[in-house]
Structure formats: structure tokens, C-alpha cells
Short mmCIF file of C-alpha atoms and ligand atoms in Angstrom, two decimals:
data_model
loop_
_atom_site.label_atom_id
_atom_site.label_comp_id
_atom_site.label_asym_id
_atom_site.label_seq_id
_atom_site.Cartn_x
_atom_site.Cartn_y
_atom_site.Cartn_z
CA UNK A 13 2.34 27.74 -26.12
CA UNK A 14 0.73 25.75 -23.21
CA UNK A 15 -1.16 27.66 -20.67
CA UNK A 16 -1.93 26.66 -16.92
CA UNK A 17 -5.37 26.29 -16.07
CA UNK A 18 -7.05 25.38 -12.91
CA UNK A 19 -9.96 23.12 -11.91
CA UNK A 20 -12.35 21.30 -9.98
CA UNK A 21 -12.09 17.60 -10.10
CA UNK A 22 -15.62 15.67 -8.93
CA UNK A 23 -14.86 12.17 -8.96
CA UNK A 24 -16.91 9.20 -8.35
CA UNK A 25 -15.55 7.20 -4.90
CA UNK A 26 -17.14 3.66 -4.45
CA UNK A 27 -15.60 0.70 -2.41
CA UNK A 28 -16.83 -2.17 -4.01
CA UNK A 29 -19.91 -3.42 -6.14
CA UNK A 30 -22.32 -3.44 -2.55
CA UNK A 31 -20.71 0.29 -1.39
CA UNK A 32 -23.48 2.89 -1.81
CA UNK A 33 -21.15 5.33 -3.40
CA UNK A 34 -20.52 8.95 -3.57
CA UNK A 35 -18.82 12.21 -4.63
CA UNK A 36 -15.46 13.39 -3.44
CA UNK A 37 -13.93 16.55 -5.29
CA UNK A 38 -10.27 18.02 -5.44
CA UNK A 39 -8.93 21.24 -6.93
CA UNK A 40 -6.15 21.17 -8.88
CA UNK A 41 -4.47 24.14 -9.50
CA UNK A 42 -1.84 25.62 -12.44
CA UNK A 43 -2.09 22.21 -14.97
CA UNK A 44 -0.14 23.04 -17.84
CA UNK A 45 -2.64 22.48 -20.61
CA UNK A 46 -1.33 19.96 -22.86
CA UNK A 47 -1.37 17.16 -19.87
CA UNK A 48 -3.55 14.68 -20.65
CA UNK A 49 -6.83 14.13 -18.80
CA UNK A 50 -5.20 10.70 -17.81
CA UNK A 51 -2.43 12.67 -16.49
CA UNK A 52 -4.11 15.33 -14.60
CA UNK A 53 -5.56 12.40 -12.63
CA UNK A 54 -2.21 11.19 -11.48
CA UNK A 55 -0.86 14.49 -10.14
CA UNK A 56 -4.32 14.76 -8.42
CA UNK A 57 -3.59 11.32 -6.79
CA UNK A 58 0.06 12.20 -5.75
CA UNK A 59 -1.75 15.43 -4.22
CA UNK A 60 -4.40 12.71 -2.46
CA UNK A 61 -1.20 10.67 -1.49
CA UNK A 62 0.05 13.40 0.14
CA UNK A 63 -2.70 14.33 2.36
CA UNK A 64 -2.63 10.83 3.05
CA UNK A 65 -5.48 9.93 1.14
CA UNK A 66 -6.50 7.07 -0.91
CA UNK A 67 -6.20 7.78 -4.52
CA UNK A 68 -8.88 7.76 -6.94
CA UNK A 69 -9.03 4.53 -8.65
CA UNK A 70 -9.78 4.34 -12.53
CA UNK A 71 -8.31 2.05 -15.48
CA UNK A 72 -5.93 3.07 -18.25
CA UNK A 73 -3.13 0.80 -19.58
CA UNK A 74 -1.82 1.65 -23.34
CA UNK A 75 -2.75 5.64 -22.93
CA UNK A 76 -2.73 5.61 -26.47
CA UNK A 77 -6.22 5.00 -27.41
CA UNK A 78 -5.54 1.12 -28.60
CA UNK A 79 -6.34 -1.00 -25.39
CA UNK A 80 -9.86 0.01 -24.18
CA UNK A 81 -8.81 0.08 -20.67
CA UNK A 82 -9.36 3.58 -19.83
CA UNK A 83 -13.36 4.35 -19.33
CA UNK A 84 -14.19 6.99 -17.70
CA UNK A 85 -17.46 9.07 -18.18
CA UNK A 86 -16.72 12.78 -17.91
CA UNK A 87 -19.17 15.95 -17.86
CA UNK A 88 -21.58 12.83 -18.72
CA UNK A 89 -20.43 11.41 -21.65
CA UNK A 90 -18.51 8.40 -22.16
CA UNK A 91 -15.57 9.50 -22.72
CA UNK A 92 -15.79 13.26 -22.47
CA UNK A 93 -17.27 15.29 -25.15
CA UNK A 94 -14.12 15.46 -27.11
CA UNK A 95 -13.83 14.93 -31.12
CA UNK A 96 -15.25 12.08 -32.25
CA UNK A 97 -13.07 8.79 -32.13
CA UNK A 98 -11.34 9.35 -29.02
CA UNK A 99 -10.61 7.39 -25.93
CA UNK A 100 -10.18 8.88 -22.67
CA UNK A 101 -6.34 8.64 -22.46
CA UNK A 102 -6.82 10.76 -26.31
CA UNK A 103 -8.52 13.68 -24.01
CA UNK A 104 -6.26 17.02 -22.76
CA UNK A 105 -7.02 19.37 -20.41
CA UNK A 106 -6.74 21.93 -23.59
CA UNK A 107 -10.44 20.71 -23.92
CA UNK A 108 -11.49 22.00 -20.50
CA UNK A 109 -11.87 25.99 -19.54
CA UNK A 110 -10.36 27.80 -16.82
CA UNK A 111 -12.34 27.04 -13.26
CA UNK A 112 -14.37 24.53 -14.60
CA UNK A 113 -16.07 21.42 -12.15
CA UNK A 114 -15.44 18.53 -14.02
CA UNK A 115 -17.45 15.12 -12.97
CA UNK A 116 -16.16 11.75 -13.65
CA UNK A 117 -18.03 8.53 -13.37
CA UNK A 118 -17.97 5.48 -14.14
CA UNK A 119 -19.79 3.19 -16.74
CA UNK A 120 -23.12 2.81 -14.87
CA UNK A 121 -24.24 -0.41 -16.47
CA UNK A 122 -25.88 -4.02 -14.73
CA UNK A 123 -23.43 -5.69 -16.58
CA UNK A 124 -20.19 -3.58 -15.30
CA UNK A 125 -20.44 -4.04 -11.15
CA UNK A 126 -18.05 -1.57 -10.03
CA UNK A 127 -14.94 -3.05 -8.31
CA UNK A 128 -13.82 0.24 -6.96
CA UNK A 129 -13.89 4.21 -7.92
CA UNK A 130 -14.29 4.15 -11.31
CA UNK A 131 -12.93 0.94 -12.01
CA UNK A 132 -15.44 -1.54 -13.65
CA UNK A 133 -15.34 -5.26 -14.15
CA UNK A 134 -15.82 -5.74 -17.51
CA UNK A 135 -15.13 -9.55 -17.36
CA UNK A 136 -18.32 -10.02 -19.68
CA UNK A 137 -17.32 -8.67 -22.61
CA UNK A 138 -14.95 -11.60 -22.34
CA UNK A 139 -17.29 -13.82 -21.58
CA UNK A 140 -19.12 -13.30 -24.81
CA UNK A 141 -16.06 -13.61 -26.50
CA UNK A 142 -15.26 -17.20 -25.41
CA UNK A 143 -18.70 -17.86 -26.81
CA UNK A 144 -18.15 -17.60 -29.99
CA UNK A 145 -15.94 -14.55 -31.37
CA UNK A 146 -13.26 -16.47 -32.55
CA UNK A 147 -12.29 -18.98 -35.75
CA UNK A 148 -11.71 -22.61 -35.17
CA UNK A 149 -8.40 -23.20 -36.54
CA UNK A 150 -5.83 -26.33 -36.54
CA UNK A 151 -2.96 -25.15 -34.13
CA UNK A 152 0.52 -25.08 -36.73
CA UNK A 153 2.15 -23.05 -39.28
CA UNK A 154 -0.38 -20.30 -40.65
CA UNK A 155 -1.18 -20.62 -44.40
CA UNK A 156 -0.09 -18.97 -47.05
CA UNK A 157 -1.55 -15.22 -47.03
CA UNK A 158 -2.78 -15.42 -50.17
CA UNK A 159 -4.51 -19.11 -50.54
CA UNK A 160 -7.92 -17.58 -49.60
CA UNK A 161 -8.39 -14.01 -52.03
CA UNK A 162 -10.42 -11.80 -50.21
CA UNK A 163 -11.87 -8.26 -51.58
CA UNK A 164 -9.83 -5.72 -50.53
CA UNK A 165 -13.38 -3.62 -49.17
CA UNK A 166 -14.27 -6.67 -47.47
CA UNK A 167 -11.05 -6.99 -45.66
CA UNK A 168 -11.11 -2.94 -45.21
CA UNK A 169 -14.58 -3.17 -44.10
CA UNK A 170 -13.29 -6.13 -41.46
CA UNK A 171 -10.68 -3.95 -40.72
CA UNK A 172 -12.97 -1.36 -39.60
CA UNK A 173 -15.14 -3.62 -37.37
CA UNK A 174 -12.64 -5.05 -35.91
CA UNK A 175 -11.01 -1.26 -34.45
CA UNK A 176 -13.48 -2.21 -32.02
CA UNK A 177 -11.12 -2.01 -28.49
CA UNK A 178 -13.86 -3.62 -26.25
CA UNK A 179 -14.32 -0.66 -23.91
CA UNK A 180 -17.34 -0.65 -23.10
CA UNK A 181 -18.50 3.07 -24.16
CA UNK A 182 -21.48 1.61 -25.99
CA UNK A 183 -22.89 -0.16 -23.03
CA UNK A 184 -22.38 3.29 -20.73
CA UNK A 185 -24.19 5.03 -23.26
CA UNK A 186 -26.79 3.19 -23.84
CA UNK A 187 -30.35 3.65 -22.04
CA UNK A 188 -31.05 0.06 -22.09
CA UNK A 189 -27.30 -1.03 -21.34
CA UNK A 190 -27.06 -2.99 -24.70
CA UNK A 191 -23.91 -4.25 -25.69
CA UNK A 192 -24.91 -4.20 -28.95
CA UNK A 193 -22.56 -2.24 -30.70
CA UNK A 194 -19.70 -4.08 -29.46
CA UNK A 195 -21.22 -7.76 -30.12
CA UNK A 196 -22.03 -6.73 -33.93
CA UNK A 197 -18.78 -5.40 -34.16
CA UNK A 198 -17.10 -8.69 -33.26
CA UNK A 199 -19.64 -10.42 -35.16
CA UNK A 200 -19.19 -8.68 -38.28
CA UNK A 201 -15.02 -8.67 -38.21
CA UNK A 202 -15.48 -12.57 -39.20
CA UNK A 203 -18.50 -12.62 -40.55
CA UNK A 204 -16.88 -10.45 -43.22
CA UNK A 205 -14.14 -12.47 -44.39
CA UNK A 206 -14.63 -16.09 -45.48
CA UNK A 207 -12.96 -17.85 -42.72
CA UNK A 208 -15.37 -16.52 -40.08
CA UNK A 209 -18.40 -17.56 -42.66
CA UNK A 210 -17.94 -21.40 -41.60
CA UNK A 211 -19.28 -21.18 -38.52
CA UNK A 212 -21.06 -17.68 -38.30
CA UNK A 213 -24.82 -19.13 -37.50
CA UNK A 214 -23.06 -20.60 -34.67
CA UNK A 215 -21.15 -17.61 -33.75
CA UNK A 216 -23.71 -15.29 -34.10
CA UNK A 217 -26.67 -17.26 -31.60
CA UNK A 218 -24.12 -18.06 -29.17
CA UNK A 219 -22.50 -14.37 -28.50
CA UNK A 220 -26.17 -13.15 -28.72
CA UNK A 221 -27.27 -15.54 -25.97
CA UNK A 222 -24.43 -14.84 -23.49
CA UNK A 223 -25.01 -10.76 -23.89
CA UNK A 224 -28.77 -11.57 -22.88
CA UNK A 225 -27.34 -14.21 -19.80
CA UNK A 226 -25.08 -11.63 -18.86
CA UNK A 227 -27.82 -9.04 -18.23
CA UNK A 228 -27.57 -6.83 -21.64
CA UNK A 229 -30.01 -4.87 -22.68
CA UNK A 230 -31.62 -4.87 -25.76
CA UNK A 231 -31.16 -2.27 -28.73
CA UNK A 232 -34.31 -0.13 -29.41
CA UNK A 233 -31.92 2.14 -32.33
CA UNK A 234 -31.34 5.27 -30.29
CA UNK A 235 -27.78 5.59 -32.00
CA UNK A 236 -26.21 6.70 -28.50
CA UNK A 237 -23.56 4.45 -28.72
CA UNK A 238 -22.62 5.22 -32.32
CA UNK A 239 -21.94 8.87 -30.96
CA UNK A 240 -19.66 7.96 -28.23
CA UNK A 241 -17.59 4.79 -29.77
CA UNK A 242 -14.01 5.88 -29.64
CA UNK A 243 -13.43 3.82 -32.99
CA UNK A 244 -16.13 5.23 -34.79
CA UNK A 245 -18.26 1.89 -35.03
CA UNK A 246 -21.36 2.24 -36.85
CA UNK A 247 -25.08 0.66 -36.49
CA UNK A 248 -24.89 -1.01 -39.54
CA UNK A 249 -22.97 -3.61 -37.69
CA UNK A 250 -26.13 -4.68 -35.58
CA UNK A 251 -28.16 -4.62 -38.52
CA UNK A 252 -25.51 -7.41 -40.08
CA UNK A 253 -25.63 -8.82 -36.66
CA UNK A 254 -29.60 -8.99 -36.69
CA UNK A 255 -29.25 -10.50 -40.42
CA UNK A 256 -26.85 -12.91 -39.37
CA UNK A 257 -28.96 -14.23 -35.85
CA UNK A 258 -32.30 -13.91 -38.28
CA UNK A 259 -30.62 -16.49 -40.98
CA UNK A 260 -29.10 -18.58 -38.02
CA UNK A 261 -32.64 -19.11 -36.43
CA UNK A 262 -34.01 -20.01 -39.41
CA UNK A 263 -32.13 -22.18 -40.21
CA UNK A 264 -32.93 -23.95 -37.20
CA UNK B 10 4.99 -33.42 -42.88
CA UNK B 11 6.16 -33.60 -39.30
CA UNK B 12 6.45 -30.03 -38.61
CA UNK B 13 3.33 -29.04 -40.29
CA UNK B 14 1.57 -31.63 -37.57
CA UNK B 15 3.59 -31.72 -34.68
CA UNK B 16 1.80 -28.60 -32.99
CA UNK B 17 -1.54 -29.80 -33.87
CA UNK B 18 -0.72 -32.85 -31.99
CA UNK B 19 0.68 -31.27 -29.02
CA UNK B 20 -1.97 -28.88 -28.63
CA UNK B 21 -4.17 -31.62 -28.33
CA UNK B 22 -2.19 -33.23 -25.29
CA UNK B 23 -1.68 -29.61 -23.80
CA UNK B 24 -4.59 -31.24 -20.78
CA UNK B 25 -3.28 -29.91 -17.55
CA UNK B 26 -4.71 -31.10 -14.42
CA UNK B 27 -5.46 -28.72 -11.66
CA UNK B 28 -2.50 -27.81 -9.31
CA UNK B 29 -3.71 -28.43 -5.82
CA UNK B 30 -3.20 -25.10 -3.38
CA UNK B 31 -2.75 -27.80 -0.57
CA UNK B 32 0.69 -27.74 -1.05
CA UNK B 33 3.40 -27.28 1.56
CA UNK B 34 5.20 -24.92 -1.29
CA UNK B 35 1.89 -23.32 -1.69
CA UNK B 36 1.62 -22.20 1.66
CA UNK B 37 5.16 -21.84 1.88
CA UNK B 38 4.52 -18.32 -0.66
CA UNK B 39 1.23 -17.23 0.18
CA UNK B 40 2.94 -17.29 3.78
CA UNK B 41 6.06 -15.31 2.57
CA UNK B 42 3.59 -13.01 0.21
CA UNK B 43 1.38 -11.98 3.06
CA UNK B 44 4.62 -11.12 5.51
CA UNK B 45 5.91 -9.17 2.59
CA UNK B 46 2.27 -7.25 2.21
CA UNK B 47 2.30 -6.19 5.53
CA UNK B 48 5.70 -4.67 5.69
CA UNK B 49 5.17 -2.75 2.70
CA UNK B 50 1.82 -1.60 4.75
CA UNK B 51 3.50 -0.70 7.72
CA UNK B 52 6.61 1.22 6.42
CA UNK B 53 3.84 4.24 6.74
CA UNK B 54 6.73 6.85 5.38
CA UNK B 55 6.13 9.79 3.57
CA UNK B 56 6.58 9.44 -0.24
CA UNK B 57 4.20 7.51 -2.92
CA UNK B 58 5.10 4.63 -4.88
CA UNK B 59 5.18 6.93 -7.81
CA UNK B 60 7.68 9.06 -6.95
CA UNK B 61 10.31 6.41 -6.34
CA UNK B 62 9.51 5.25 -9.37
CA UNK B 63 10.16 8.27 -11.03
CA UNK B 64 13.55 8.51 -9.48
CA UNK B 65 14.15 5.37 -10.28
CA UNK B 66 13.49 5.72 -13.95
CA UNK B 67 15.78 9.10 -13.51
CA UNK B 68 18.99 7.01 -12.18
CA UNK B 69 18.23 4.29 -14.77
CA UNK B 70 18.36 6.89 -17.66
CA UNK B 71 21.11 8.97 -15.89
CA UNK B 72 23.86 6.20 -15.35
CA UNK B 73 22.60 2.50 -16.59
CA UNK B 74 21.55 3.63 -20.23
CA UNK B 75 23.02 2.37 -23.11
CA UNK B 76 26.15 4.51 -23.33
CA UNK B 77 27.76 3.34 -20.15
CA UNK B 78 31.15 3.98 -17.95
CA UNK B 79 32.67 2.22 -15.18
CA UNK B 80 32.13 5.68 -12.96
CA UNK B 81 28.54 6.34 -13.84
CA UNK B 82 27.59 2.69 -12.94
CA UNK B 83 29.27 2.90 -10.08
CA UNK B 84 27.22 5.80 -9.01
CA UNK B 85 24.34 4.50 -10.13
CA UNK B 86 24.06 1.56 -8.17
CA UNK B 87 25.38 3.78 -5.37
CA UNK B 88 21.69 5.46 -5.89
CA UNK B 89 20.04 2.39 -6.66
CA UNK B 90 20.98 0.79 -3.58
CA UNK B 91 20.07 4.29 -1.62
CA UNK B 92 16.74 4.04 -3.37
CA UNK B 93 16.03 0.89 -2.11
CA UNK B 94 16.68 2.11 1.10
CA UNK B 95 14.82 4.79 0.72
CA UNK B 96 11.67 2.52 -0.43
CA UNK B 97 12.11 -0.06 2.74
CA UNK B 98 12.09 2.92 5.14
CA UNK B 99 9.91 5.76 3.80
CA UNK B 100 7.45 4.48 1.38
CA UNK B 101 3.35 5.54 2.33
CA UNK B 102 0.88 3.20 1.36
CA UNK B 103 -3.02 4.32 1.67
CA UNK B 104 -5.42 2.32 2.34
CA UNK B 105 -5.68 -1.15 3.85
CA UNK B 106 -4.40 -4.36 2.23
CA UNK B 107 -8.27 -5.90 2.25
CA UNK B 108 -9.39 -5.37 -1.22
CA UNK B 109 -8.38 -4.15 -4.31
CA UNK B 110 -5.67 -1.86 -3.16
CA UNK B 111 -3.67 0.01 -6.33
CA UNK B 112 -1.11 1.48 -4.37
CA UNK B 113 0.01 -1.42 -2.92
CA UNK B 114 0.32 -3.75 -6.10
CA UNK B 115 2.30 -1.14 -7.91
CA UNK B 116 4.86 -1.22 -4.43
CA UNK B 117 5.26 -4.53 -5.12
CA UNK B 118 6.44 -4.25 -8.76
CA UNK B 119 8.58 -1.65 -7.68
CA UNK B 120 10.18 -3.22 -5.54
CA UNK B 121 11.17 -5.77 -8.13
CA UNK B 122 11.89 -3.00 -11.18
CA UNK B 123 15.07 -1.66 -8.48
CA UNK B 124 16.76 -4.76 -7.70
CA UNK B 125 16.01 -5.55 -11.55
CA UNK B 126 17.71 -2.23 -11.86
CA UNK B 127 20.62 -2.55 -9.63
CA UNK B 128 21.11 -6.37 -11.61
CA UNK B 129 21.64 -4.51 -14.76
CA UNK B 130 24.00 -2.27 -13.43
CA UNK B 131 26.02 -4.73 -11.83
CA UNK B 132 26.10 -6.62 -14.79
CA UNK B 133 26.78 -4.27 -17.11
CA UNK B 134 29.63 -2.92 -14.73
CA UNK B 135 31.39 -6.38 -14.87
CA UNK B 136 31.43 -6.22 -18.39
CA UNK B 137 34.26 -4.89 -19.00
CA UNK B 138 33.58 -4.50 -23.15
CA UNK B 139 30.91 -2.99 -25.43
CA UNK B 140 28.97 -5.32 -27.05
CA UNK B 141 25.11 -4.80 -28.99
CA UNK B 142 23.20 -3.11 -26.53
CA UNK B 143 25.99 -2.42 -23.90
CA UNK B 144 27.91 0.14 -25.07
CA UNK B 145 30.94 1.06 -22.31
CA UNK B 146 32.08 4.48 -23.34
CA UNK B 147 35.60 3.34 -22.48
CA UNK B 148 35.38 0.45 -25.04
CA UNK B 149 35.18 1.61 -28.46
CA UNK B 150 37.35 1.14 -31.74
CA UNK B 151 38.66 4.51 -33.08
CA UNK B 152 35.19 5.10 -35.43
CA UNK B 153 33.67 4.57 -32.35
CA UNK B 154 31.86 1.29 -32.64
CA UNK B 155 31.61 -1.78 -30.02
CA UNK B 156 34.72 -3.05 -29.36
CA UNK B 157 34.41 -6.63 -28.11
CA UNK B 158 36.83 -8.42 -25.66
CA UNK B 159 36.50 -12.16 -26.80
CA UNK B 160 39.42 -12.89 -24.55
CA UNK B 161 37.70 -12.37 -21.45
CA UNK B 162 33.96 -12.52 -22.48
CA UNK B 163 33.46 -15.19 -24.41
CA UNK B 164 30.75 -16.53 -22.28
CA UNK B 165 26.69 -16.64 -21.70
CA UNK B 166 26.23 -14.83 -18.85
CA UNK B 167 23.92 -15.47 -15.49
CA UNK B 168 24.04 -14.24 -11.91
CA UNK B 169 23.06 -16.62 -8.90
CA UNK B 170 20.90 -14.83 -6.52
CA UNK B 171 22.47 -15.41 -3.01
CA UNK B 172 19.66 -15.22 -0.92
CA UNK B 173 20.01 -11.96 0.02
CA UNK B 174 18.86 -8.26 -1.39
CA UNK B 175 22.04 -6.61 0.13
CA UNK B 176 24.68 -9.58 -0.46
CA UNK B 177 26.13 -9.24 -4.24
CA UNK B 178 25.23 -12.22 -6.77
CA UNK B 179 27.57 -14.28 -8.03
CA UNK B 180 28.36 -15.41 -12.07
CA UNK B 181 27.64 -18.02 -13.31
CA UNK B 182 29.26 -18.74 -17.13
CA UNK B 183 28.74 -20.82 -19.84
CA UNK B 184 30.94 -20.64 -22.03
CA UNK B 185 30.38 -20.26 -25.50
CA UNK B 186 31.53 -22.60 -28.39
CA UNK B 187 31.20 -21.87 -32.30
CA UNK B 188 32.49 -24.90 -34.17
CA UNK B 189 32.01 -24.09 -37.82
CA UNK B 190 31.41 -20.15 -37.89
CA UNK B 191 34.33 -17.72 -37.86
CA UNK B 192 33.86 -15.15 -35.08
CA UNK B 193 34.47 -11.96 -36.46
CA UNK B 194 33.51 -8.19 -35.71
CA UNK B 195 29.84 -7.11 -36.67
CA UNK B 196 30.30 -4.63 -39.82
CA UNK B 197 27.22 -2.94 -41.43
CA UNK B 198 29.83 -0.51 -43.79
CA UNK B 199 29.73 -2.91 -47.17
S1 SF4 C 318 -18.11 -0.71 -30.16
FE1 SF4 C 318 -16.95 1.18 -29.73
S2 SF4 C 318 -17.72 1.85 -27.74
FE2 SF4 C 318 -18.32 -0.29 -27.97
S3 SF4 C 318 -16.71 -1.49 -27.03
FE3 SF4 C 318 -16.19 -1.31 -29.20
S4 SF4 C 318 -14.86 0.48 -29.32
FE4 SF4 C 318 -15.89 0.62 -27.32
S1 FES C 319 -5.59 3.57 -21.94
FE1 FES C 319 -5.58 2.22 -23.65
S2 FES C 319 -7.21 3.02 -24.86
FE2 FES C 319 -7.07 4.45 -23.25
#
């Protein structure tokens, strides 16, 4: 049986990447709790609406922990201190006691300028995509599925990198605001099977180049990001990323 | 060969030059977008975007759903059409449309998803048979399947926007024309 419980919403307001920023808060009263978190925020915006406020801006799309749109950093933790490998949109207010203040930011990261609220532009992730986390392939009919045999723990293990949803988590998390985690991840989901092997020097020095343009930190192995990655990606992905740039610049 | 090349080939000539905004049509809709922007701001009513859209997804599952009559259709575009109303004269909008403003780019969908809305009604109220999807309550064979009315529908089916929200649209068939197939009722018993 759901129970109602009431609580303090502390939400980050900011209008625009040059805005200074600050703190707004809301009570919201008698939530049944098996809304979402995701939901909770909407009935506090129709309350907003209603006082003719502005709402509180965040993103969410899929609300089924597959998109990576949602990224919110709640009771500071990317993505709330919920169980591991879950999204925002994954959290309910179950989680949350009675009367508790609950603060939401956003990712706080050089490379995420805040467009407004809590909503960050996270345009650079795709950025380092275009340079280089992809296959070159001849535009037609795909091949057979089984011409190339592939292991099944290699494809399982590609599998598993390539959960990564792109959100960003890592980055918030991070003290040095390395997208690390996320880059290896990409890395590794090719670099794992042999299609992605043709051109994975390449791959690998020109995704690690645009993180750095794009005003990445670098990874000094504090693990924060392994803790907070809604899929569960490990750090053993940057160390196959490392191995990969290593053998690429030697090759040089 | 050909079809295992053809795509390659065409991707390669896929080289679109830049459309030019210095277009009379371009200014034409950024003209027309901006007057539409700023009577969505200044309706300044009392209910959010969300709430209509609730109600709107209430009338759509209420009277337009798959199982369909002639009466609930009727009323539902009879609610539809209030909606809109309802929309034009008492929507609220915070904010200001400079900069990213949420409230207003889901008013604009909206705005589309009812007159989407009140199209499928009125489509699915001309239709006087059942057919996949569009199921009218009052046409069903005894087991209670589709029943089909090849007589009068044997067409594709379009409606011609008449330059108006509030004037109906009109149909526009093409008819349809199997010449070595049998057409035959859709049977998944043997
Ligand atoms: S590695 Fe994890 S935290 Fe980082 S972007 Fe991918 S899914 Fe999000
Ligand atoms: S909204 Fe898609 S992952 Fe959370």
C-alpha cells in the first residue's frame, strides 16, 4: 500500500549559462509514494503554474532509464543515492522520508554550460562521437549476421559497454570533470568486436583529443564515476581505452 | 548486383547545398511562426498546457479509441472542438518567449496533437465500416470481427485542409485497384 508523504523541494533556478544562479524551494504536500521522482516534479510545476510561476526546468524524455536525458543531481549525487544502476526517471519518492528537504542540481561540469534550471547542454558528448565512435561502413543491405563469428563474451562484454546511455553522470561526478568513463565506454563497444578493430588507433586518438578540446578533465582513478553510472560501467573500460590510445601513439 | 550497389551510390550523391533563409517563403513562416508565438503568449488564461493535454488524452481514450460508434465520435469531437476553444481562450503561459521557454514549445505541439485529434475523429466518423484498427461498434459480423464495406470504401483515404481550423476538410479518394489478388475477408481461424 502507497503512503502520502510530504516534502521540501530545493531546486536549482538558473537563466542561462552567464545567470549567476540560485535556490528556489517548494513544498509539496500528500505525494502518494510510488510517484516517481520525475513525477513529483511535474505536479510541483503545475503547482508553480498555478501561482503563476515559471516552472522548474530539467530534462527527461524515455522515463524509463534507456535515453540518458534525465540528469539531475539530488541530495548530491548524480542521480540520487538510489540502488545502484538507476537513472533519475528509475527514482520514487518511496526512497525519500517524510519532511525531508531534498536539493536538486544540476551536472556542474565546464563542459555542460547550463542552458536553463537544471537543464544542461550536453552537445559534447556528441561532439566526441562524430570524432570517431562509429564504424565506417558501405551504405546497402547489411551482411549476413553470421559472416564475421564473434565470441559470444566478446559480444556480451560489447554489450555491456555499450549500455552506456551518454548521460553524463560520470562527468558530474567526477572531481576533475573527466568524461572518461563515457569515452572508454564507447571506445571499448567497437574496440571489442572485430569490425570496430579496423580503425580503432584512429578511433581511439581522435575521441581522446576532442574530450581534451572540449574542456574534459583528466582521470586521476578516484572511481566516482563507477559509483554513480546508471548502467553500471566499470573502470576497466579506461584502462582498455588507455591500452588502446598507448598502442595508437606508438604506433605513430 | 544492382540493388546491393544502388544505395552505396546514392549515398554518395546525397550532397545538399545549403538552403538560403533569404527566401520570400522563409520569411513568409518565421513571420507566421512569430504571430502565432505571441498569441499563444498573450492568451494569459488560467490553465497549463498540461492540463489540456491531459483532457485531451481523456476525450481521445473516452470516444476516438479503437472501439468506436457514430454517437461517441460525435461527442467527442463535440469536446475536441470545445477543447480547442478552451486552449485559444484560457491557456497561461509563464515566462517570456526570449529564450528557452518549455511551456511554450509544448503549447505549440498541443495545439497540433487536438486538431490531429479532432482529424481522427472526423475520419473515423465518416467511415462508416470497421476495418484493422478502426473498429465501429456498429459494424461487426455476428463473431464480432471487422466487417468491411467494400461497396462504399474501397478507396485510399485523404482530407484537404481548407484553410481554416473551424471550416471541416474535405476527402479526397483514390480509389483502390487490385488486378490479380482476390479481395477477400481477413481470417486468422485456420
Ligand atoms: S558511462 Fe555511465 S554515467 Fe557515464 S555517460 Fe555512460 S551511462 Fe552515463
Ligand atoms: S528519462 Fe530517459 S533515461 Fe531517464
Amino acid at each position: 500500500m502507497a503512503k502520502n508523504i510530504s516534502v521540501t523541494i530545493k531546486f536549482w533556478k538558473q537563466n542561462g549559462p552567464k545567470d549567476k544562479g540560485h535556490f528556489d524551494t517548494h513544498e509539496l504536500k500528500n505525494i502518494p509514494d510510488d510517484t516517481s521522482f520525475l513525477e513529483a516534479l511535474d505536479i510541483m510545476n503545475e503547482e508553480l503554474i498555478g501561482e503563476g510561476r515559471e516552472p522548474f526546468v530539467f530534462d527527461h524524455d524515455c522515463r524509463e532509464g534507456i535515453c540518458g536525458m534525465c540528469s539531475l543531481y539530488i541530495n548530491g549525487t548524480p542521480h540520487g543515492k538510489t540502488e545502484r544502476g538507476a537513472t533519475t526517471c528509475q527514482l520514487y519518492m518511496r526512497k525519500f522520508k517524510d519532511g525531508e528537504t531534498i536539493t536538486v542540481e544540476p551536472w556542474r561540469s565546464a563542459g555542460f554550460p547550463v542552458i536553463k534550471d537544471c537543464m544542461v547542454d550536453r552537445n559534447a558528448f556528441d561532439k566526441i562521437m562524430q570524432a570517431g565512435g562509429y564504424t565506417t561502413v558501405r551504405t546497402g543491405q547489411a551482411q549476413d549476421a553470421n559472416a564475421i563469428l564473434i565470441p559470444k563474451e566478446d559480444a556480451d562484454e560489447a554489450m555491456d559497454c555499450a549500455s552506456c546511455i551518454g548521460c553524463g553522470a560520470c562527468v558530474a561526478a567526477c572531481k576533475n570533470g573527466s568524461a572518461m568513463l563515457f569515452v572508454s565506454s564507447k571506445v571499448s563497444q567497437l574496440a571489442l568486436l572485430p569490425q570496430g578493430k579496423v580503425e580503432a588507433a584512429k578511433r581511439a586518438k581522435a575521441m581522446v583529443a576532442k574530450m581534451d578540446e572540449l574542456g574534459f578533465g583528466n582521470c586521476t582513478n578516484t572511481r566516482a564515476c563507477e559509483a554513480v553510472c546508471p548502467k553500471c560501467e566499470t573502470i576497466s573500460n579506461i584502462a582498455r581505452l588507455n591500452r588502446e590510445f598507448i598502442c595508437a601513439k606508438l604506433a605513430d | 548486383m544492382l540493388p546491393y550497389t544502388i544505395q552505396n551510390y546514392l549515398a554518395d550523391q546525397a550532397i545538399w547545398p545549403r538552403l538560403s533563409t533569404d527566401l520570400p517563403e522563409f520569411e513568409a513562416t518565421e513571420q507566421a511562426v512569430e504571430k502565432e508565438i505571441d498569441r499563444l503568449m498573450n492568451i494569459k488564461g488560467k490553465r497549463s498546457v498540461d492540463s489540456i493535454h491531459k483532457e485531451l488524452g481523456h476525450i481521445m481514450w473516452e470516444h476516438v479509441g479503437m472501439g468506436r460508434t457514430k454517437e461517441g465520435l460525435e461527442e467527442g469531437l463535440k469536446l475536441l472542438k470545445a477543447l480547442r476553444q478552451e486552449f485559444d481562450t484560457n491557456l497561461f503561459i509563464p515566462g517570456s518567449k526570449e529564450g528557452l521557454n518549455v511551456e511554450l514549445d509544448k503549447a505549440i505541439h498541443l495545439r497540433d496533437f487536438i486538431l490531429m485529434g479532432e482529424l481522427v475523429a472526423y475520419d473515423a466518423l465518416h467511415r462508416e465500416e470497421s476495418c484493422g484498427g478502426h473498429f465501429r461498434e456498429e459494424h461487426q459480423t455476428e463473431e464480432g470481427e471487422a466487417k468491411r464495406d467494400d461497396e462504399n470504401f474501397f478507396y485510399v483515404g485523404c482530407w484537404d485542409y481548407q484553410g481554416s481550423d473551424d471550416k471541416a476538410p474535405e476527402l479526397v479518394k483514390e480509389p483502390l485497384n487490385y488486378e490479380i489478388i482476390k479481395v477477400q475477408q481477413r481470417n486468422y481461424k485456420n
